[in-house]
Amino acid sequence: MSIYDRFGVAPVINASGSVTRLGGAPMPPAVLDAFRDAASEAVSMEQLQAAASRRIAAVTGAEAGLVTAGSAAALTLGTAAILTRYDPGKMERLPHCDAFPHEFVVAREQRSGYDHAVRAAGARLIEVGFNEIVANAGVRRTEAWEYEAAFTPNTAGVLYVFAPHSQPPLADVVERAHHQNLPVLVDAAGELPPRSNLKDILATGADLVAYSGGKAIRGPQSTGILCGRRELIGAAAVQMLDMDDHLELWDPPADFIDKSWLGGLPRHGIGRALKVSKEEIVALLTALDLFASGAYDADLPQFRSWLETIAAAVKGLPVRCAIVDKGDGQSPPWLEVTLDEQGLGRTAFDVCRSLRNGTPPVYVSHGKLAQGTLVIYPLCLNADRAAMLGKRMGEELQPR
Ligand SMILES: *Cc1c(COP(=O)(O)O)cnc(C)c1O
């Protein structure tokens, strides 16, 4: 019996990992306990976010940090902070910012649907570079000089989407941007593990970095982290917090928001729609501690054993199985099941759809369907779900 039965919604077996459309990563018991305990008392949100800032700073090496409503919210708030700094008039006007610099330079190859979060604050994206490799029309990727060549008096900053093989190197982009006194906002939402990325990305000199709290960190699905320069984090916080107070009474911790920098008390900012609850903040910080301490590494052998269970269940069927492991001792392995589509008489797309429509619904990762491959991520499985998933795959992969 699932609590979701009460609402007439069937729980699914999620073999897609921490994806948002299936509710993200499972929260460990300590995180759930923290959430429940935090809910039972009231607290000043400025003080709680200031405490979060100190914890995030300790883990990342940043000057300051903020718990946000996901990494996308962190991008909107980071953009807003860069656009307005501590100017309450600009804060009030967002997302309308024609009257001040509001362009963010971004590599064309780093554009994605997630940059809507940057545009939502009012910023306009200016693309540089090309997509020659994808177009099979050249061999070069975006180069650092192209950013600098695109800077104009209307440029507010740079957006950089961090990935293991992103180009040009972030440090080079930071150097070009800082040369013109422009800040760099980094989307590193899904770039954990490795744990070292908590510090290494900021160590390039990047001004603000956004991480998801509901992916590998296993905090509440609706949380994220924005960390970086104190002044920008303060400007982001002012635009997210509930500002219905009197300037004379409002007393945020000065190491988090320096009131003296503000020309007046702004009203609710653009981030007021992106609020996080005290429970979410406490739970995210608890999960961050677990993640940063390496506690999740102990789960890796179990993850692998579940993948082996699933691979064993489809043995002898017209598929080829491979367990893939980054080998960093931190990242969960995954299972790739490549179909003999001719032998089966069905495509990976067909099988993926049947699995979703079965009982219970099973969602395998759909990133390699075009290559005939179903991908199984173990993060949201357990022993029972792995056994059920293996059974359902065994049924669906019978030659017809
Ligand atoms: C997941 C992801 C996001 C969004 O993160 P949320 O925490 O779900 O808001 C943004 N950018 C990239 C590259 C992502 O992978």
Short mmCIF file of C-alpha atoms and ligand atoms in Angstrom, two decimals:
data_model
loop_
_atom_site.label_atom_id
_atom_site.label_comp_id
_atom_site.label_asym_id
_atom_site.label_seq_id
_atom_site.Cartn_x
_atom_site.Cartn_y
_atom_site.Cartn_z
CA MET A 1 0.00 0.00 0.00
CA SER A 2 1.47 3.31 -1.09
CA ILE A 3 0.44 6.76 0.15
CA TYR A 4 -0.01 7.65 -3.51
CA ASP A 5 -2.86 5.14 -3.74
CA ARG A 6 -4.84 7.54 -1.58
CA PHE A 7 -4.66 10.00 -4.46
CA GLY A 8 -5.20 7.48 -7.22
CA VAL A 9 -1.67 7.89 -8.58
CA ALA A 10 0.37 4.77 -9.28
CA PRO A 11 3.92 4.82 -7.89
CA VAL A 12 6.47 4.00 -10.58
CA ILE A 13 9.79 2.21 -10.64
CA ASN A 14 12.24 4.97 -11.46
CA ALA A 15 15.29 3.65 -13.27
CA SER A 16 16.08 7.08 -14.71
CA GLY A 17 17.96 8.48 -11.71
CA SER A 18 17.26 11.83 -10.07
CA VAL A 19 15.13 13.26 -12.88
CA THR A 20 12.68 15.97 -11.93
CA ARG A 21 9.75 14.53 -13.90
CA LEU A 22 9.82 11.45 -11.64
CA GLY A 23 10.35 13.34 -8.41
CA GLY A 24 14.14 13.33 -8.12
CA ALA A 25 16.46 11.47 -5.78
CA PRO A 26 15.34 9.60 -2.65
CA MET A 27 16.10 11.48 0.59
CA PRO A 28 18.13 9.46 3.13
CA PRO A 29 16.48 8.84 6.54
CA ALA A 30 18.67 11.48 8.26
CA VAL A 31 17.49 14.07 5.74
CA LEU A 32 13.84 13.17 6.29
CA ASP A 33 14.33 13.36 10.07
CA ALA A 34 15.89 16.80 9.70
CA PHE A 35 12.97 17.94 7.54
CA ARG A 36 10.44 16.79 10.15
CA ASP A 37 12.35 18.31 13.08
CA ALA A 38 12.77 21.63 11.29
CA ALA A 39 9.05 21.80 10.60
CA SER A 40 8.14 21.78 14.27
CA GLU A 41 9.58 25.20 15.15
CA ALA A 42 9.66 28.74 13.76
CA VAL A 43 12.83 30.56 12.83
CA SER A 44 13.99 33.81 11.22
CA MET A 45 14.55 33.01 7.58
CA GLU A 46 17.33 35.62 7.26
CA GLN A 47 19.17 33.97 10.11
CA LEU A 48 18.60 30.49 8.75
CA GLN A 49 19.79 31.42 5.28
CA ALA A 50 22.81 33.17 6.83
CA ALA A 51 23.63 29.97 8.70
CA ALA A 52 23.16 28.04 5.46
CA SER A 53 25.52 30.49 3.79
CA ARG A 54 28.24 29.69 6.31
CA ARG A 55 27.76 25.92 5.88
CA ILE A 56 27.78 26.17 2.11
CA ALA A 57 30.88 28.37 2.28
CA ALA A 58 32.68 25.80 4.42
CA VAL A 59 31.93 23.00 1.96
CA THR A 60 32.56 24.91 -1.28
CA GLY A 61 35.21 27.46 -0.41
CA ALA A 62 32.83 30.20 -1.53
CA GLU A 63 32.50 33.49 0.35
CA ALA A 64 28.78 32.86 0.77
CA GLY A 65 25.89 30.67 -0.32
CA LEU A 66 22.13 30.53 -0.55
CA VAL A 67 19.66 27.65 -0.53
CA THR A 68 17.40 28.11 -3.56
CA ALA A 69 14.34 26.42 -5.02
CA GLY A 70 16.44 24.22 -7.30
CA SER A 71 19.35 24.98 -9.55
CA ALA A 72 17.07 26.70 -12.05
CA ALA A 73 15.98 29.13 -9.32
CA ALA A 74 19.64 29.62 -8.43
CA LEU A 75 20.26 30.66 -12.05
CA THR A 76 17.37 33.14 -12.00
CA LEU A 77 18.52 34.59 -8.68
CA GLY A 78 22.18 34.67 -9.69
CA THR A 79 21.22 36.50 -12.87
CA ALA A 80 19.05 38.92 -10.90
CA ALA A 81 21.90 39.61 -8.47
CA ILE A 82 24.30 40.35 -11.32
CA LEU A 83 21.76 42.64 -13.00
CA THR A 84 20.85 44.66 -9.91
CA ARG A 85 23.65 44.29 -7.36
CA TYR A 86 22.38 46.21 -4.31
CA ASP A 87 20.27 48.73 -6.24
CA PRO A 88 16.66 48.54 -4.95
CA GLY A 89 15.36 50.48 -7.96
CA LYS A 90 16.74 47.89 -10.35
CA MET A 91 15.44 45.07 -8.14
CA GLU A 92 11.98 46.57 -8.34
CA ARG A 93 12.09 46.76 -12.13
CA LEU A 94 13.12 43.18 -12.96
CA PRO A 95 12.53 41.47 -15.33
CA HIS A 96 12.51 44.74 -17.27
CA CYS A 97 16.09 45.85 -17.59
CA ASP A 98 16.45 47.67 -20.89
CA ALA A 99 17.70 50.72 -18.99
CA PHE A 100 20.85 49.03 -17.69
CA PRO A 101 23.34 46.39 -18.93
CA HIS A 102 21.49 43.09 -19.22
CA GLU A 103 23.22 40.93 -21.81
CA PHE A 104 24.83 37.62 -20.86
CA VAL A 105 27.31 36.12 -23.26
CA VAL A 106 27.00 32.34 -23.67
CA ALA A 107 28.56 29.77 -25.98
CA ARG A 108 26.05 28.66 -28.58
CA GLU A 109 26.96 25.04 -27.82
CA GLN A 110 26.05 25.61 -24.15
CA ARG A 111 22.49 26.73 -24.83
CA SER A 112 19.77 24.51 -23.31
CA GLY A 113 16.21 24.69 -22.10
CA TYR A 114 17.53 25.45 -18.63
CA ASP A 115 18.78 28.87 -19.70
CA HIS A 116 15.15 29.98 -19.66
CA ALA A 117 15.87 30.46 -15.95
CA VAL A 118 18.48 33.10 -16.81
CA ARG A 119 16.20 34.80 -19.31
CA ALA A 120 13.40 34.79 -16.75
CA ALA A 121 15.25 37.40 -14.70
CA GLY A 122 15.23 39.69 -17.74
CA ALA A 123 18.67 38.93 -19.17
CA ARG A 124 19.15 38.60 -22.89
CA LEU A 125 21.51 35.88 -24.10
CA ILE A 126 24.14 36.76 -26.68
CA GLU A 127 25.54 33.66 -28.35
CA VAL A 128 29.15 33.20 -29.38
CA GLY A 129 30.90 30.35 -31.18
CA PHE A 130 29.31 27.82 -33.47
CA ASN A 131 28.14 24.24 -33.40
CA GLU A 132 30.47 23.07 -36.13
CA ILE A 133 31.17 19.61 -34.77
CA VAL A 134 27.49 18.73 -34.35
CA ALA A 135 26.85 20.19 -37.80
CA ASN A 136 29.74 18.13 -39.21
CA ALA A 137 30.93 21.39 -40.74
CA GLY A 138 34.14 22.05 -38.87
CA VAL A 139 36.46 20.86 -36.14
CA ARG A 140 36.65 23.70 -33.62
CA ARG A 141 34.62 24.45 -30.53
CA THR A 142 33.96 27.83 -28.91
CA GLU A 143 37.14 29.74 -28.08
CA ALA A 144 37.78 32.14 -25.20
CA TRP A 145 38.53 35.12 -27.44
CA GLU A 146 35.01 34.92 -28.85
CA TYR A 147 33.54 35.86 -25.48
CA GLU A 148 35.72 38.92 -25.11
CA ALA A 149 34.98 39.97 -28.67
CA ALA A 150 31.26 39.94 -27.85
CA PHE A 151 31.48 42.14 -24.75
CA THR A 152 29.86 45.55 -25.13
CA PRO A 153 28.76 48.27 -22.68
CA ASN A 154 25.47 46.38 -22.51
CA THR A 155 27.09 43.17 -21.26
CA ALA A 156 26.19 42.28 -17.67
CA GLY A 157 27.97 38.95 -17.37
CA VAL A 158 28.77 35.54 -18.77
CA LEU A 159 26.75 32.35 -18.48
CA TYR A 160 28.79 29.15 -18.54
CA VAL A 161 27.36 25.63 -18.44
CA PHE A 162 29.90 23.38 -16.77
CA ALA A 163 30.41 19.79 -17.99
CA PRO A 164 33.35 17.38 -17.86
CA HIS A 165 34.36 18.31 -21.40
CA SER A 166 33.01 21.85 -21.66
CA GLN A 167 35.07 24.20 -23.81
CA PRO A 168 36.72 26.63 -23.63
CA PRO A 169 38.02 25.88 -20.11
CA LEU A 170 36.06 27.80 -17.48
CA ALA A 171 39.26 29.37 -16.10
CA ASP A 172 39.98 30.92 -19.51
CA VAL A 173 36.47 32.34 -19.77
CA VAL A 174 36.73 33.74 -16.24
CA GLU A 175 40.00 35.42 -17.12
CA ARG A 176 38.50 37.11 -20.19
CA ALA A 177 35.40 38.20 -18.27
CA HIS A 178 37.28 39.53 -15.26
CA HIS A 179 39.54 41.44 -17.61
CA GLN A 180 36.42 43.51 -18.39
CA ASN A 181 35.12 43.41 -14.80
CA LEU A 182 32.30 41.07 -15.76
CA PRO A 183 31.07 38.26 -13.49
CA VAL A 184 30.66 34.63 -14.59
CA LEU A 185 27.58 32.64 -13.57
CA VAL A 186 28.06 28.87 -13.83
CA ASP A 187 25.35 26.25 -14.22
CA ALA A 188 26.81 23.14 -12.61
CA ALA A 189 23.43 21.69 -11.63
CA GLY A 190 24.22 18.05 -12.32
CA GLU A 191 28.02 18.11 -12.04
CA LEU A 192 28.19 16.26 -8.72
CA PRO A 193 29.83 13.86 -8.08
CA PRO A 194 32.79 14.21 -8.14
CA ARG A 195 32.80 15.91 -4.74
CA SER A 196 35.87 17.86 -5.81
CA ASN A 197 33.62 19.91 -8.11
CA LEU A 198 32.14 21.56 -5.00
CA LYS A 199 35.41 23.45 -4.68
CA ASP A 200 37.15 23.17 -8.04
CA ILE A 201 34.56 25.07 -10.09
CA LEU A 202 34.70 28.10 -7.78
CA ALA A 203 38.46 27.82 -7.64
CA THR A 204 38.58 28.89 -11.29
CA GLY A 205 37.51 32.33 -10.06
CA ALA A 206 33.89 31.93 -11.20
CA ASP A 207 31.67 34.43 -9.37
CA LEU A 208 28.52 32.35 -8.86
CA VAL A 209 27.90 28.62 -9.19
CA ALA A 210 24.53 26.83 -9.16
CA TYR A 211 24.05 23.21 -8.05
CA SER A 212 20.93 21.08 -7.74
CA GLY A 213 20.07 19.93 -4.22
CA GLY A 214 17.73 17.18 -5.40
CA LYS A 215 20.12 15.28 -7.64
CA ALA A 216 23.25 13.54 -6.27
CA ILE A 217 23.14 15.54 -3.02
CA ARG A 218 19.79 13.80 -2.29
CA GLY A 219 18.22 16.77 -0.57
CA PRO A 220 14.63 17.82 -1.21
CA GLN A 221 13.92 17.70 -4.94
CA SER A 222 12.87 21.35 -4.91
CA THR A 223 16.19 22.67 -3.54
CA GLY A 224 19.40 23.98 -4.99
CA ILE A 225 22.49 25.93 -4.03
CA LEU A 226 23.83 29.24 -5.28
CA CYS A 227 27.32 30.01 -4.01
CA GLY A 228 30.05 32.50 -4.73
CA ARG A 229 30.85 36.12 -4.05
CA ARG A 230 29.35 37.58 -0.89
CA GLU A 231 28.02 40.75 -2.50
CA LEU A 232 26.19 38.81 -5.20
CA ILE A 233 24.79 36.22 -2.80
CA GLY A 234 23.48 39.05 -0.62
CA ALA A 235 21.83 40.70 -3.62
CA ALA A 236 20.26 37.35 -4.56
CA ALA A 237 19.02 36.78 -1.01
CA VAL A 238 17.38 40.20 -0.82
CA GLN A 239 15.42 39.37 -3.97
CA MET A 240 14.20 36.03 -2.61
CA LEU A 241 13.44 36.71 1.06
CA ASP A 242 10.10 38.02 2.35
CA MET A 243 10.75 41.78 2.51
CA ASP A 244 7.57 42.89 4.24
CA ASP A 245 9.35 44.63 7.12
CA HIS A 246 10.53 48.06 8.25
CA LEU A 247 14.08 49.07 7.39
CA GLU A 248 14.65 50.09 11.03
CA LEU A 249 13.61 46.63 12.27
CA TRP A 250 14.93 44.39 9.54
CA ASP A 251 18.14 42.92 10.84
CA PRO A 252 19.80 40.36 8.56
CA PRO A 253 23.19 39.05 9.72
CA ALA A 254 25.74 41.51 8.30
CA ASP A 255 28.07 38.79 7.01
CA PHE A 256 25.20 37.63 4.77
CA ILE A 257 23.37 40.80 3.72
CA ASP A 258 25.07 44.10 4.40
CA LYS A 259 22.13 46.44 4.95
CA SER A 260 24.35 49.48 4.64
CA TRP A 261 24.91 48.66 0.95
CA LEU A 262 21.20 49.04 0.18
CA GLY A 263 19.90 52.47 -0.74
CA GLY A 264 16.55 51.60 0.82
CA LEU A 265 14.45 48.57 1.65
CA PRO A 266 13.25 46.86 -1.52
CA ARG A 267 9.86 45.19 -1.60
CA HIS A 268 9.42 41.56 -2.63
CA GLY A 269 11.80 40.81 -5.47
CA ILE A 270 11.70 38.62 -8.53
CA GLY A 271 12.81 35.65 -6.42
CA ARG A 272 9.85 35.89 -4.07
CA ALA A 273 8.19 33.36 -6.39
CA LEU A 274 11.12 31.00 -5.79
CA LYS A 275 10.96 30.67 -2.03
CA VAL A 276 12.30 27.76 -0.02
CA SER A 277 10.93 26.62 3.33
CA LYS A 278 12.85 26.27 6.56
CA GLU A 279 12.36 22.49 6.37
CA GLU A 280 13.84 22.37 2.89
CA ILE A 281 16.85 24.43 3.96
CA VAL A 282 17.62 22.24 6.98
CA ALA A 283 17.10 19.05 4.99
CA LEU A 284 19.32 20.28 2.15
CA LEU A 285 22.12 21.22 4.55
CA THR A 286 21.86 17.79 6.17
CA ALA A 287 22.08 16.12 2.77
CA LEU A 288 24.97 18.36 1.73
CA ASP A 289 26.93 17.25 4.79
CA LEU A 290 26.29 13.59 3.92
CA PHE A 291 27.28 14.11 0.29
CA ALA A 292 30.40 16.11 1.11
CA SER A 293 31.54 13.62 3.75
CA GLY A 294 31.53 10.79 1.20
CA ALA A 295 28.82 8.89 3.08
CA TYR A 296 27.08 7.96 -0.18
CA ASP A 297 30.11 6.04 -1.48
CA ALA A 298 29.04 3.14 0.73
CA ASP A 299 25.95 2.66 -1.48
CA LEU A 300 27.91 1.85 -4.62
CA PRO A 301 28.28 -1.95 -4.14
CA GLN A 302 24.54 -2.22 -3.53
CA PHE A 303 23.79 -0.21 -6.67
CA ARG A 304 25.98 -2.57 -8.67
CA SER A 305 24.30 -5.67 -7.21
CA TRP A 306 20.87 -4.38 -8.30
CA LEU A 307 22.16 -3.83 -11.82
CA GLU A 308 23.55 -7.37 -11.81
CA THR A 309 20.12 -8.67 -10.75
CA ILE A 310 18.52 -6.92 -13.71
CA ALA A 311 21.20 -8.08 -16.16
CA ALA A 312 20.72 -11.67 -14.94
CA ALA A 313 16.97 -11.42 -15.51
CA VAL A 314 17.43 -10.68 -19.23
CA LYS A 315 20.21 -13.19 -19.82
CA GLY A 316 19.63 -15.34 -22.90
CA LEU A 317 17.28 -12.80 -24.48
CA PRO A 318 18.25 -10.87 -27.65
CA VAL A 319 20.04 -8.09 -25.77
CA ARG A 320 23.57 -7.14 -24.85
CA CYS A 321 24.14 -5.87 -21.28
CA ALA A 322 27.00 -3.74 -20.02
CA ILE A 323 27.47 -2.27 -16.57
CA VAL A 324 29.27 1.04 -17.00
CA ASP A 325 31.22 2.63 -14.19
CA LYS A 326 33.08 5.94 -14.19
CA GLY A 327 35.51 4.31 -11.79
CA ASP A 328 35.82 7.39 -9.59
CA GLY A 329 34.58 5.56 -6.49
CA GLN A 330 31.82 8.18 -6.13
CA SER A 331 29.47 7.92 -9.12
CA PRO A 332 26.81 5.21 -9.28
CA PRO A 333 27.33 2.68 -12.08
CA TRP A 334 24.58 2.20 -14.67
CA LEU A 335 23.39 -0.62 -16.89
CA GLU A 336 23.08 -0.36 -20.65
CA VAL A 337 20.78 -2.90 -22.29
CA THR A 338 21.21 -2.80 -26.05
CA LEU A 339 18.44 -4.52 -27.99
CA ASP A 340 18.73 -6.69 -31.05
CA GLU A 341 15.81 -4.76 -32.54
CA GLN A 342 15.61 -7.03 -35.63
CA GLY A 343 15.63 -10.21 -33.56
CA LEU A 344 13.04 -8.80 -31.18
CA GLY A 345 10.84 -7.22 -33.80
CA ARG A 346 10.57 -4.19 -31.55
CA THR A 347 12.52 -1.00 -31.15
CA ALA A 348 13.95 0.32 -27.91
CA PHE A 349 11.35 3.06 -28.20
CA ASP A 350 8.54 0.45 -28.28
CA VAL A 351 9.95 -1.37 -25.27
CA CYS A 352 10.44 1.87 -23.31
CA ARG A 353 6.81 2.79 -23.96
CA SER A 354 5.50 -0.68 -22.95
CA LEU A 355 7.52 -0.54 -19.74
CA ARG A 356 5.99 2.83 -18.88
CA ASN A 357 2.50 1.57 -19.60
CA GLY A 358 2.91 -1.70 -17.66
CA THR A 359 2.11 -2.59 -14.07
CA PRO A 360 3.90 -1.25 -12.17
CA PRO A 361 5.00 1.51 -14.54
CA VAL A 362 8.75 1.30 -15.16
CA TYR A 363 10.70 4.32 -16.39
CA VAL A 364 14.09 3.47 -17.84
CA SER A 365 16.31 6.27 -19.08
CA HIS A 366 15.42 7.35 -22.62
CA GLY A 367 18.69 9.05 -23.55
CA LYS A 368 19.99 6.30 -25.87
CA LEU A 369 16.81 4.93 -27.43
CA ALA A 370 17.93 6.04 -30.87
CA GLN A 371 20.92 3.69 -30.53
CA GLY A 372 18.62 0.84 -29.47
CA THR A 373 19.72 1.07 -25.83
CA LEU A 374 17.74 1.20 -22.60
CA VAL A 375 19.72 2.71 -19.72
CA ILE A 376 19.11 1.76 -16.09
CA TYR A 377 20.25 4.10 -13.31
CA PRO A 378 20.10 2.57 -9.81
CA LEU A 379 19.80 5.66 -7.56
CA CYS A 380 16.03 5.35 -7.01
CA LEU A 381 15.86 1.53 -6.94
CA ASN A 382 15.95 -0.91 -4.06
CA ALA A 383 16.26 -4.71 -4.01
CA ASP A 384 12.52 -5.27 -4.57
CA ARG A 385 12.27 -2.72 -7.34
CA ALA A 386 15.36 -4.15 -9.04
CA ALA A 387 13.79 -7.63 -8.98
CA MET A 388 10.48 -6.29 -10.34
CA LEU A 389 12.28 -4.27 -13.01
CA GLY A 390 14.21 -7.38 -14.08
CA LYS A 391 10.94 -9.33 -14.28
CA ARG A 392 9.24 -6.65 -16.40
CA MET A 393 12.24 -6.37 -18.72
CA GLY A 394 12.31 -10.16 -19.05
CA GLU A 395 8.65 -10.10 -20.15
CA GLU A 396 9.06 -7.22 -22.58
CA LEU A 397 12.22 -8.53 -24.21
CA GLN A 398 10.84 -11.92 -25.30
CA PRO A 399 11.22 -12.33 -29.07
CA ARG A 400 7.81 -12.17 -30.76
C1 LIG B 1 19.00 19.58 -13.68
C2 LIG B 1 19.60 20.76 -14.33
C3 LIG B 1 19.13 22.04 -14.09
C4 LIG B 1 17.93 22.30 -13.21
O1 LIG B 1 18.17 21.97 -11.90
P1 LIG B 1 16.96 21.95 -10.83
O2 LIG B 1 17.65 21.75 -9.53
O3 LIG B 1 16.07 20.82 -11.22
O4 LIG B 1 16.27 23.26 -10.92
C5 LIG B 1 19.76 23.11 -14.69
N1 LIG B 1 20.81 22.93 -15.52
C6 LIG B 1 21.29 21.70 -15.81
C7 LIG B 1 22.46 21.58 -16.73
C8 LIG B 1 20.70 20.57 -15.23
O5 LIG B 1 21.19 19.35 -15.50
#
